[in-house]
CSV table of C-alpha atoms in Angstrom, one decimal:
chain,number,residue,atom,x,y,z
Z,1,MET,CA,99.7,73.0,73.1
Z,2,THR,CA,99.3,74.0,69.5
Z,3,ASN,CA,98.8,71.2,67.0
Z,4,LEU,CA,99.6,72.0,63.3
Z,5,THR,CA,99.1,69.0,61.1
Z,6,PHE,CA,98.7,68.1,57.5
Z,7,ALA,CA,99.1,64.5,56.4
Z,8,LEU,CA,97.9,61.8,54.0
Z,9,PRO,CA,98.8,58.1,53.9
Z,10,THR,CA,102.3,56.8,53.3
Z,11,THR,CA,104.6,54.3,55.0
Z,12,LEU,CA,106.7,55.7,57.8
Z,13,LEU,CA,109.8,54.4,59.5
Z,14,GLY,CA,110.5,55.2,63.1
Z,15,ALA,CA,113.2,56.9,65.2
Z,16,LEU,CA,113.5,59.6,67.7
Z,17,CYS,CA,116.2,62.4,67.5
Z,18,PHE,CA,116.7,65.6,69.5
Z,19,PHE,CA,117.5,68.6,67.3
Z,20,ASN,CA,119.0,71.7,68.9
Z,21,ALA,CA,121.5,73.0,66.3
Z,22,PRO,CA,123.5,70.9,65.9
Z,23,ALA,CA,121.3,67.8,66.1
Z,24,MET,CA,122.0,65.0,68.6
Z,25,GLU,CA,122.3,61.4,67.7
Z,26,PRO,CA,118.9,59.6,67.2
Z,27,VAL,CA,117.8,57.2,69.8
Z,28,SER,CA,115.5,54.2,69.3
Z,29,ILE,CA,112.5,55.2,71.3
Z,30,ALA,CA,109.6,57.0,69.6
Z,31,PRO,CA,106.9,58.8,71.7
Z,32,GLN,CA,103.7,56.8,71.1
Z,33,GLU,CA,101.5,60.0,71.4
Z,34,ALA,CA,103.4,61.6,68.5
Z,35,LYS,CA,103.1,58.4,66.4
Z,36,ASN,CA,99.4,58.2,67.2
Z,37,ARG,CA,98.7,61.8,66.1
Z,38,LEU,CA,100.6,61.4,62.8
Z,39,THR,CA,99.1,58.0,61.9
Z,40,GLN,CA,95.5,58.6,62.9
Z,41,ASP,CA,93.2,57.6,60.1
Z,42,GLN,CA,96.1,56.3,58.0
Z,43,GLU,CA,96.1,52.7,56.7
Z,44,ALA,CA,99.7,51.9,55.9
Z,45,VAL,CA,101.9,53.2,58.7
Z,46,ASP,CA,104.4,51.2,60.7
Z,47,GLU,CA,106.6,53.6,62.6
Z,48,VAL,CA,107.4,57.3,62.5
Z,49,SER,CA,110.5,59.4,62.9
Z,50,VAL,CA,110.2,62.0,65.6
Z,51,ALA,CA,112.6,64.8,66.4
Z,52,TYR,CA,112.6,67.7,68.9
Z,53,PHE,CA,113.8,71.1,67.6
Z,54,GLN,CA,114.7,73.9,70.0
Z,55,PRO,CA,114.5,77.3,68.3
Z,56,GLN,CA,117.3,79.7,69.3
Z,57,ASN,CA,115.9,82.9,67.8
Z,58,MET,CA,112.2,82.6,66.9
Z,59,ASP,CA,109.1,81.8,68.9
Z,60,ALA,CA,108.3,78.1,68.6
Z,61,GLY,CA,104.7,78.6,67.6
Z,62,ARG,CA,105.5,81.1,64.9
Z,63,LEU,CA,108.3,79.0,63.6
Z,64,SER,CA,106.2,75.8,63.3
Z,65,SER,CA,103.4,77.8,61.6
Z,66,LEU,CA,105.9,79.2,59.0
Z,67,ALA,CA,107.4,75.9,58.4
Z,68,GLN,CA,104.1,74.3,57.8
Z,69,ARG,CA,103.1,76.9,55.2
Z,70,LEU,CA,106.4,76.7,53.4
Z,71,ILE,CA,106.5,72.9,53.4
Z,72,PHE,CA,103.0,72.8,51.8
Z,73,SER,CA,103.7,75.4,49.1
Z,74,ALA,CA,107.3,74.6,48.3
Z,75,GLY,CA,106.9,71.0,47.6
Z,76,VAL,CA,109.0,69.6,50.4
Z,77,VAL,CA,106.0,67.4,51.0
Z,78,GLY,CA,104.9,66.0,47.6
Z,79,ASP,CA,103.1,63.3,45.7
Z,80,VAL,CA,104.9,60.0,46.3
Z,81,GLN,CA,105.7,58.5,42.8
Z,82,GLY,CA,102.4,59.8,41.4
Z,83,SER,CA,100.4,57.6,43.7
Z,84,GLY,CA,98.2,60.4,45.1
Z,85,MET,CA,99.6,59.6,48.6
Z,86,PHE,CA,101.5,62.5,50.2
Z,87,GLN,CA,104.3,62.3,52.7
Z,88,ALA,CA,103.3,63.5,56.1
Z,89,VAL,CA,104.7,66.0,58.5
Z,90,THR,CA,103.3,67.0,61.9
Z,91,PHE,CA,104.4,69.9,64.1
Z,92,GLU,CA,103.5,70.3,67.8
Z,93,THR,CA,104.7,73.1,70.0
Z,94,LEU,CA,105.6,72.0,73.5
Z,95,GLY,CA,106.4,75.3,75.2
Z,96,SER,CA,109.6,76.5,73.6
Z,97,THR,CA,110.2,73.3,71.7
Z,98,ILE,CA,108.8,71.9,68.5
Z,99,LEU,CA,108.0,68.2,68.2
Z,100,VAL,CA,108.3,67.1,64.6
Z,101,ALA,CA,106.9,63.8,63.3
Z,102,ALA,CA,107.7,62.8,59.7
Z,103,GLU,CA,108.9,60.0,57.4
Z,104,ALA,CA,112.6,59.1,58.1
Z,105,ASP,CA,114.0,60.2,54.8
Z,106,LEU,CA,112.0,63.5,55.0
Z,107,MET,CA,113.1,64.4,58.5
Z,108,GLU,CA,116.5,66.0,57.7
Z,109,ARG,CA,114.9,68.2,55.1
Z,110,VAL,CA,112.3,69.4,57.5
Z,111,LEU,CA,114.9,70.0,60.3
Z,112,GLY,CA,117.0,71.9,57.7
Z,113,LEU,CA,114.1,74.1,56.9
Z,114,LEU,CA,113.5,74.8,60.6
Z,115,ARG,CA,117.1,75.6,61.1
Z,116,ASP,CA,117.2,78.0,58.2
Z,117,LEU,CA,114.1,79.8,59.4
Z,118,ASP,CA,115.4,80.0,62.9
Z,119,ASP,CA,118.8,81.3,61.8
Z,120,GLY,CA,117.2,84.0,59.8
Z,121,ASP,CA,119.1,83.3,56.6
Z,122,THR,CA,118.8,86.6,54.8
Z,123,THR,CA,121.9,86.4,52.6
Z,124,ALA,CA,121.2,83.4,50.4
Z,125,ARG,CA,124.8,83.4,49.1
Z,126,GLY,CA,126.7,80.3,48.2
Z,127,ASP,CA,130.1,79.4,46.7
Z,128,GLY,CA,128.5,79.5,43.2
Z,129,SER,CA,129.1,75.8,42.5
Z,130,ASN,CA,125.4,74.7,42.9
Z,131,ASP,CA,123.5,77.9,43.4
Z,132,ALA,CA,121.3,77.3,40.4
Z,133,THR,CA,119.7,74.3,42.0
Z,134,ARG,CA,120.4,74.8,45.7
Z,135,VAL,CA,117.2,75.6,47.6
Z,136,THR,CA,117.6,77.8,50.6
Z,137,THR,CA,115.5,80.1,52.8
Z,138,PHE,CA,115.4,83.9,52.7
Z,139,GLN,CA,113.7,86.2,55.2
Z,140,TYR,CA,113.1,89.9,54.6
Z,141,ARG,CA,111.6,92.2,57.2
Z,142,LEU,CA,109.7,95.1,55.5
Z,143,ARG,CA,110.6,98.5,56.9
Z,144,PHE,CA,108.5,100.9,54.8
Z,145,ALA,CA,106.3,99.0,52.3
Z,146,SER,CA,103.2,97.4,53.6
Z,147,PRO,CA,102.7,93.6,53.3
Z,148,GLY,CA,99.9,94.2,50.8
Z,149,VAL,CA,102.2,96.1,48.5
Z,150,ALA,CA,104.8,93.4,48.8
Z,151,GLU,CA,102.2,90.7,47.9
Z,152,VAL,CA,101.2,92.6,44.8
Z,153,ALA,CA,104.9,93.1,43.7
Z,154,LEU,CA,105.7,89.4,44.2
Z,155,ARG,CA,102.7,88.1,42.5
Z,156,PRO,CA,104.5,87.3,39.3
Z,157,PHE,CA,106.8,85.0,41.2
Z,158,MET,CA,103.9,83.0,42.5
Z,159,ASN,CA,102.4,82.2,39.1
Z,160,PHE,CA,102.9,79.2,36.8
Z,161,GLY,CA,104.9,79.3,33.6
Z,162,ALA,CA,108.1,78.4,31.9
Z,163,ARG,CA,111.1,79.8,33.7
Z,164,THR,CA,113.2,82.2,31.7
Z,165,GLN,CA,116.5,83.9,32.2
Z,166,GLY,CA,116.8,87.4,33.6
Z,167,PHE,CA,115.0,89.7,36.0
Z,168,GLY,CA,111.3,89.1,36.5
Z,169,SER,CA,111.3,85.5,35.2
Z,170,VAL,CA,108.4,83.4,36.2
Z,171,PRO,CA,109.1,80.0,37.8
Z,172,ASP,CA,107.8,76.8,36.2
Z,173,ALA,CA,106.1,75.9,39.5
Z,174,PRO,CA,104.7,78.1,42.3
Z,175,THR,CA,107.5,79.8,44.1
Z,176,SER,CA,107.3,79.4,47.8
Z,177,VAL,CA,106.6,82.9,49.1
Z,178,THR,CA,105.0,83.4,52.5
Z,179,ILE,CA,104.0,86.9,53.7
Z,180,GLU,CA,103.4,87.5,57.4
Z,181,TYR,CA,101.1,90.4,57.7
Z,182,GLU,CA,101.3,90.6,61.4
Z,183,THR,CA,105.1,91.0,61.4
Z,184,GLY,CA,105.7,92.5,58.0
Z,185,SER,CA,108.0,89.7,57.0
Z,186,VAL,CA,108.5,87.9,53.7
Z,187,ILE,CA,109.8,84.3,53.8
Z,188,VAL,CA,110.9,82.7,50.6
Z,189,ARG,CA,112.1,79.1,50.0
Z,190,GLU,CA,113.7,78.9,46.6
Z,191,THR,CA,116.9,78.6,44.6
Z,192,VAL,CA,119.6,81.2,45.1
Z,193,PRO,CA,119.1,82.9,41.7
Z,194,MET,CA,115.4,83.2,42.2
Z,195,ILE,CA,115.9,84.6,45.7
Z,196,ALA,CA,118.2,87.2,44.3
Z,197,GLU,CA,115.5,88.4,41.9
Z,198,ILE,CA,112.9,88.4,44.7
Z,199,ARG,CA,115.2,90.3,47.0
Z,200,ARG,CA,115.9,92.9,44.3
Z,201,VAL,CA,112.1,93.5,43.9
Z,202,LEU,CA,111.7,93.9,47.6
Z,203,GLU,CA,114.5,96.4,47.9
Z,204,GLN,CA,113.0,98.4,45.1
Z,205,ILE,CA,109.6,98.7,46.7
Z,206,ASP,CA,110.7,98.9,50.3
Z,207,GLN,CA,111.7,102.5,50.2
Z,208,PRO,CA,110.7,105.3,52.6
Z,209,GLU,CA,107.9,107.5,51.3
Z,210,PRO,CA,109.5,110.6,49.6
Z,211,GLN,CA,108.9,113.8,51.6
Z,212,VAL,CA,108.1,117.2,50.1
Z,213,ARG,CA,107.5,120.7,51.3
Z,214,MET,CA,104.8,122.5,49.4
Z,215,THR,CA,104.2,126.2,49.8
Z,216,TYR,CA,101.1,127.8,48.5
Z,217,TYR,CA,100.5,131.5,47.8
Z,218,LEU,CA,97.2,133.1,47.1
Z,219,VAL,CA,98.0,136.4,45.6
Z,220,ARG,CA,96.1,139.3,44.1
Z,221,GLY,CA,97.2,141.3,41.1
Z,222,VAL,CA,96.8,145.0,41.7
Z,223,ASP,CA,96.7,147.5,38.8
Z,224,ALA,CA,97.0,151.3,39.0
Z,225,GLU,CA,93.2,151.8,39.0
Z,226,THR,CA,92.8,149.4,42.0
Z,227,MET,CA,95.6,151.1,43.9
Z,228,GLU,CA,93.9,154.4,43.5
Z,229,SER,CA,90.4,153.3,44.3
Z,230,GLU,CA,91.5,151.3,47.4
Z,231,GLY,CA,94.2,153.6,48.5
Z,232,ILE,CA,97.0,151.0,48.2
Z,233,GLU,CA,100.5,152.3,48.5
Z,234,SER,CA,103.4,150.9,46.5
Z,235,ALA,CA,105.2,149.9,49.6
Z,236,ASP,CA,102.3,147.6,50.5
Z,237,LEU,CA,102.8,145.5,47.3
Z,238,ASP,CA,104.8,142.4,47.0
Z,239,GLN,CA,105.2,142.0,50.8
Z,240,GLY,CA,106.3,138.6,51.8
Z,241,LEU,CA,106.5,137.2,48.3
Z,242,PRO,CA,109.7,135.6,46.8
Z,243,ALA,CA,111.4,137.9,44.4
Z,244,ASP,CA,111.4,135.2,41.7
Z,245,LEU,CA,107.7,134.9,41.9
Z,246,VAL,CA,107.1,138.6,41.7
Z,247,ARG,CA,109.4,138.9,38.7
Z,248,ASP,CA,107.9,136.0,36.8
Z,249,LEU,CA,104.3,137.0,37.4
Z,250,GLY,CA,105.0,140.7,36.7
Z,251,ALA,CA,106.5,139.7,33.3
Z,252,ILE,CA,103.2,138.3,32.1
Z,253,LEU,CA,100.6,140.4,33.9
Z,254,PRO,CA,99.9,144.2,33.4
Z,255,VAL,CA,99.8,145.0,37.1
Z,256,GLU,CA,101.7,147.2,39.5
Z,257,GLY,CA,102.4,144.5,42.0
Z,258,PHE,CA,100.8,141.8,44.1
Z,259,GLN,CA,99.1,141.4,47.5
Z,260,THR,CA,99.4,138.2,49.5
Z,261,LEU,CA,96.0,137.1,50.6
Z,262,SER,CA,97.0,133.8,52.1
Z,263,PHE,CA,100.2,131.8,52.6
Z,264,GLY,CA,100.9,128.4,54.0
Z,265,VAL,CA,103.4,125.5,54.1
Z,266,LEU,CA,102.4,121.8,53.7
Z,267,GLN,CA,105.0,119.2,54.6
Z,268,GLY,CA,104.8,115.4,54.5
Z,269,ASP,CA,104.6,112.4,52.2
Z,270,ALA,CA,104.7,113.3,48.6
Z,271,MET,CA,101.7,111.1,47.7
Z,272,ALA,CA,99.5,112.3,50.5
Z,273,GLU,CA,96.2,114.0,49.6
Z,274,ARG,CA,96.0,117.5,51.0
Z,275,GLN,CA,93.2,120.0,51.7
Z,276,VAL,CA,93.5,123.5,52.9
Z,277,THR,CA,90.8,126.0,53.9
Z,278,ASP,CA,91.3,129.6,55.1
Z,279,THR,CA,89.3,132.7,55.8
Z,280,LEU,CA,90.8,136.0,54.6
Z,281,ALA,CA,90.8,139.3,56.4
Z,282,ASP,CA,87.8,140.6,54.4
Z,283,GLY,CA,85.8,137.5,55.1
Z,284,SER,CA,86.5,135.8,51.8
Z,285,GLN,CA,87.1,132.1,52.0
Z,286,PHE,CA,89.0,129.6,49.9
Z,287,MET,CA,89.5,125.9,49.7
Z,288,LEU,CA,92.4,124.1,48.0
Z,289,GLY,CA,92.4,120.3,47.4
Z,290,LEU,CA,95.4,118.4,46.0
Z,291,GLN,CA,95.4,114.8,44.8
Z,292,PRO,CA,98.9,113.5,43.8
Z,293,THR,CA,99.1,110.4,41.6
Z,294,THR,CA,102.7,110.1,40.7
Z,295,PHE,CA,106.1,111.0,42.1
Z,296,ASP,CA,109.3,110.5,40.1
Z,297,ARG,CA,112.0,109.6,42.6
Z,298,GLU,CA,114.8,110.5,40.2
Z,299,SER,CA,113.6,113.9,38.9
Z,300,GLY,CA,111.5,114.8,41.9
Z,301,VAL,CA,108.5,115.7,39.7
Z,302,LEU,CA,105.1,115.4,41.5
Z,303,GLY,CA,102.1,114.7,39.3
Z,304,LEU,CA,98.8,116.2,40.4
Z,305,GLU,CA,95.9,114.3,38.8
Z,306,GLN,CA,93.5,116.8,40.2
Z,307,MET,CA,93.7,120.2,41.9
Z,308,ASN,CA,90.4,121.8,43.1
Z,309,PHE,CA,90.2,125.4,44.0
Z,310,GLU,CA,87.2,127.3,45.3
Z,311,PHE,CA,87.2,131.0,46.2
Z,312,ASN,CA,84.2,132.6,47.9
Z,313,GLN,CA,85.0,136.3,47.5
Z,314,GLN,CA,83.2,138.7,49.9
Z,315,ARG,CA,81.2,141.4,48.1
Z,316,SER,CA,81.5,145.0,49.3
Z,317,THR,CA,77.7,145.1,49.3
Z,318,GLY,CA,77.4,141.8,51.2
Z,319,GLY,CA,77.2,138.2,50.2
Z,320,PHE,CA,79.8,136.1,48.3
Z,321,ASP,CA,80.8,135.5,44.7
Z,322,MET,CA,81.9,131.9,44.3
Z,323,LYS,CA,84.6,131.2,41.8
Z,324,ARG,CA,86.2,127.8,41.2
Z,325,PHE,CA,88.4,125.8,38.9
Z,326,ARG,CA,89.8,122.4,38.6
Z,327,THR,CA,93.0,121.4,36.8
Z,328,SER,CA,96.0,119.0,36.7
Z,329,ALA,CA,99.7,119.8,36.8
Z,330,GLN,CA,103.2,118.5,37.0
Z,331,LEU,CA,105.1,120.2,39.8
Z,332,GLU,CA,108.8,120.5,39.2
Z,333,PRO,CA,111.0,120.8,42.4
Z,334,GLY,CA,112.2,124.3,43.1
Z,335,ARG,CA,109.9,126.1,40.6
Z,336,PHE,CA,106.8,128.2,41.0
Z,337,THR,CA,103.7,126.8,39.3
Z,338,VAL,CA,100.7,129.1,38.7
Z,339,LEU,CA,97.7,126.9,38.8
Z,340,GLY,CA,95.1,129.5,37.8
Z,341,GLY,CA,93.5,132.8,38.5
Z,342,VAL,CA,89.9,133.9,39.2
Z,343,GLY,CA,88.0,137.2,39.3
Z,344,ALA,CA,88.1,140.5,37.4
Z,345,THR,CA,90.9,141.6,39.7
Z,346,PRO,CA,92.8,138.4,39.4
Z,347,VAL,CA,93.5,136.2,42.4
Z,348,PHE,CA,96.2,133.6,41.5
Z,349,LEU,CA,97.0,130.3,43.2
Z,350,VAL,CA,100.7,129.6,43.1
Z,351,LEU,CA,102.5,126.4,44.3
Z,352,HIS,CA,106.1,125.9,45.1
Z,353,MET,CA,107.3,122.3,45.7
Z,354,GLN,CA,110.6,121.3,47.2
Z,355,ARG,CA,111.9,117.8,47.8
Z,356,MET,CA,113.1,117.2,51.3
């Protein structure tokens, strides 16, 4: 049996009702055990109102836990006429049933909260006549965003301040927002207009991570002298390279053509860090590290805060010549981006990014 209780002194009136959507008529017998649990260590208690609630959709333990947190934060249980005494609510889970003990005039509000949570009210729509003041319950199950991201995004709605009109307004009291990390659910108990704003924020952040396909080319510019000294034929140049890349590089470099030293395709989340290493045919090695920081969903532009490139070129006499550079770049979808070149016979790193 799980006992979830928060209570401070007040005067309670007693009745017992069974609630199973819809509620049954109250009867005049109150379980003494429930009364004892609620009134323990209280001075001015006569009788308590007790009700049984049978959830239809949610687990009884989870439902009672959510209700407890929302009641505490939403002000359903509040200071009684500034006396410093708080109305009391006690939840106990009895198998698949919740036993609720509360002050008589508070009971219907508590049962209404349980019913809303159990029904999974995710629309928060009304007829418009009293939406500005009507408080209801809204549940949102995160599909892509993490609970931590949701908590940060909803933080402005949990602050104090004067309520203003429009999107992003801050309530004049703490908005009741509960985030269940274990289930990835956000539960809000608020007015319909405020819920609409919170829902809009959640829908904006709860988007699938954009996917990109990134192709890298490590190419070497070959001039006439190199072709002659290394016995490279014209037919060996530009093999496997896109015609657009050959044309654009050839327009700015005084070379006869290009050799492909390494080639690869990286596919996945746009914001994922990537690192590639490869050993070339002559024993040279290179390392490529990409650290994205921004991705514009509308334009598809990927911002690289840092790109690290190391090239350990094998010497003909043995050993390596290490060459490295670091830069930042904005990768536009569908275009080739030359990130840099190293060496007397230039070796260029080129990236091509495409949104999936």
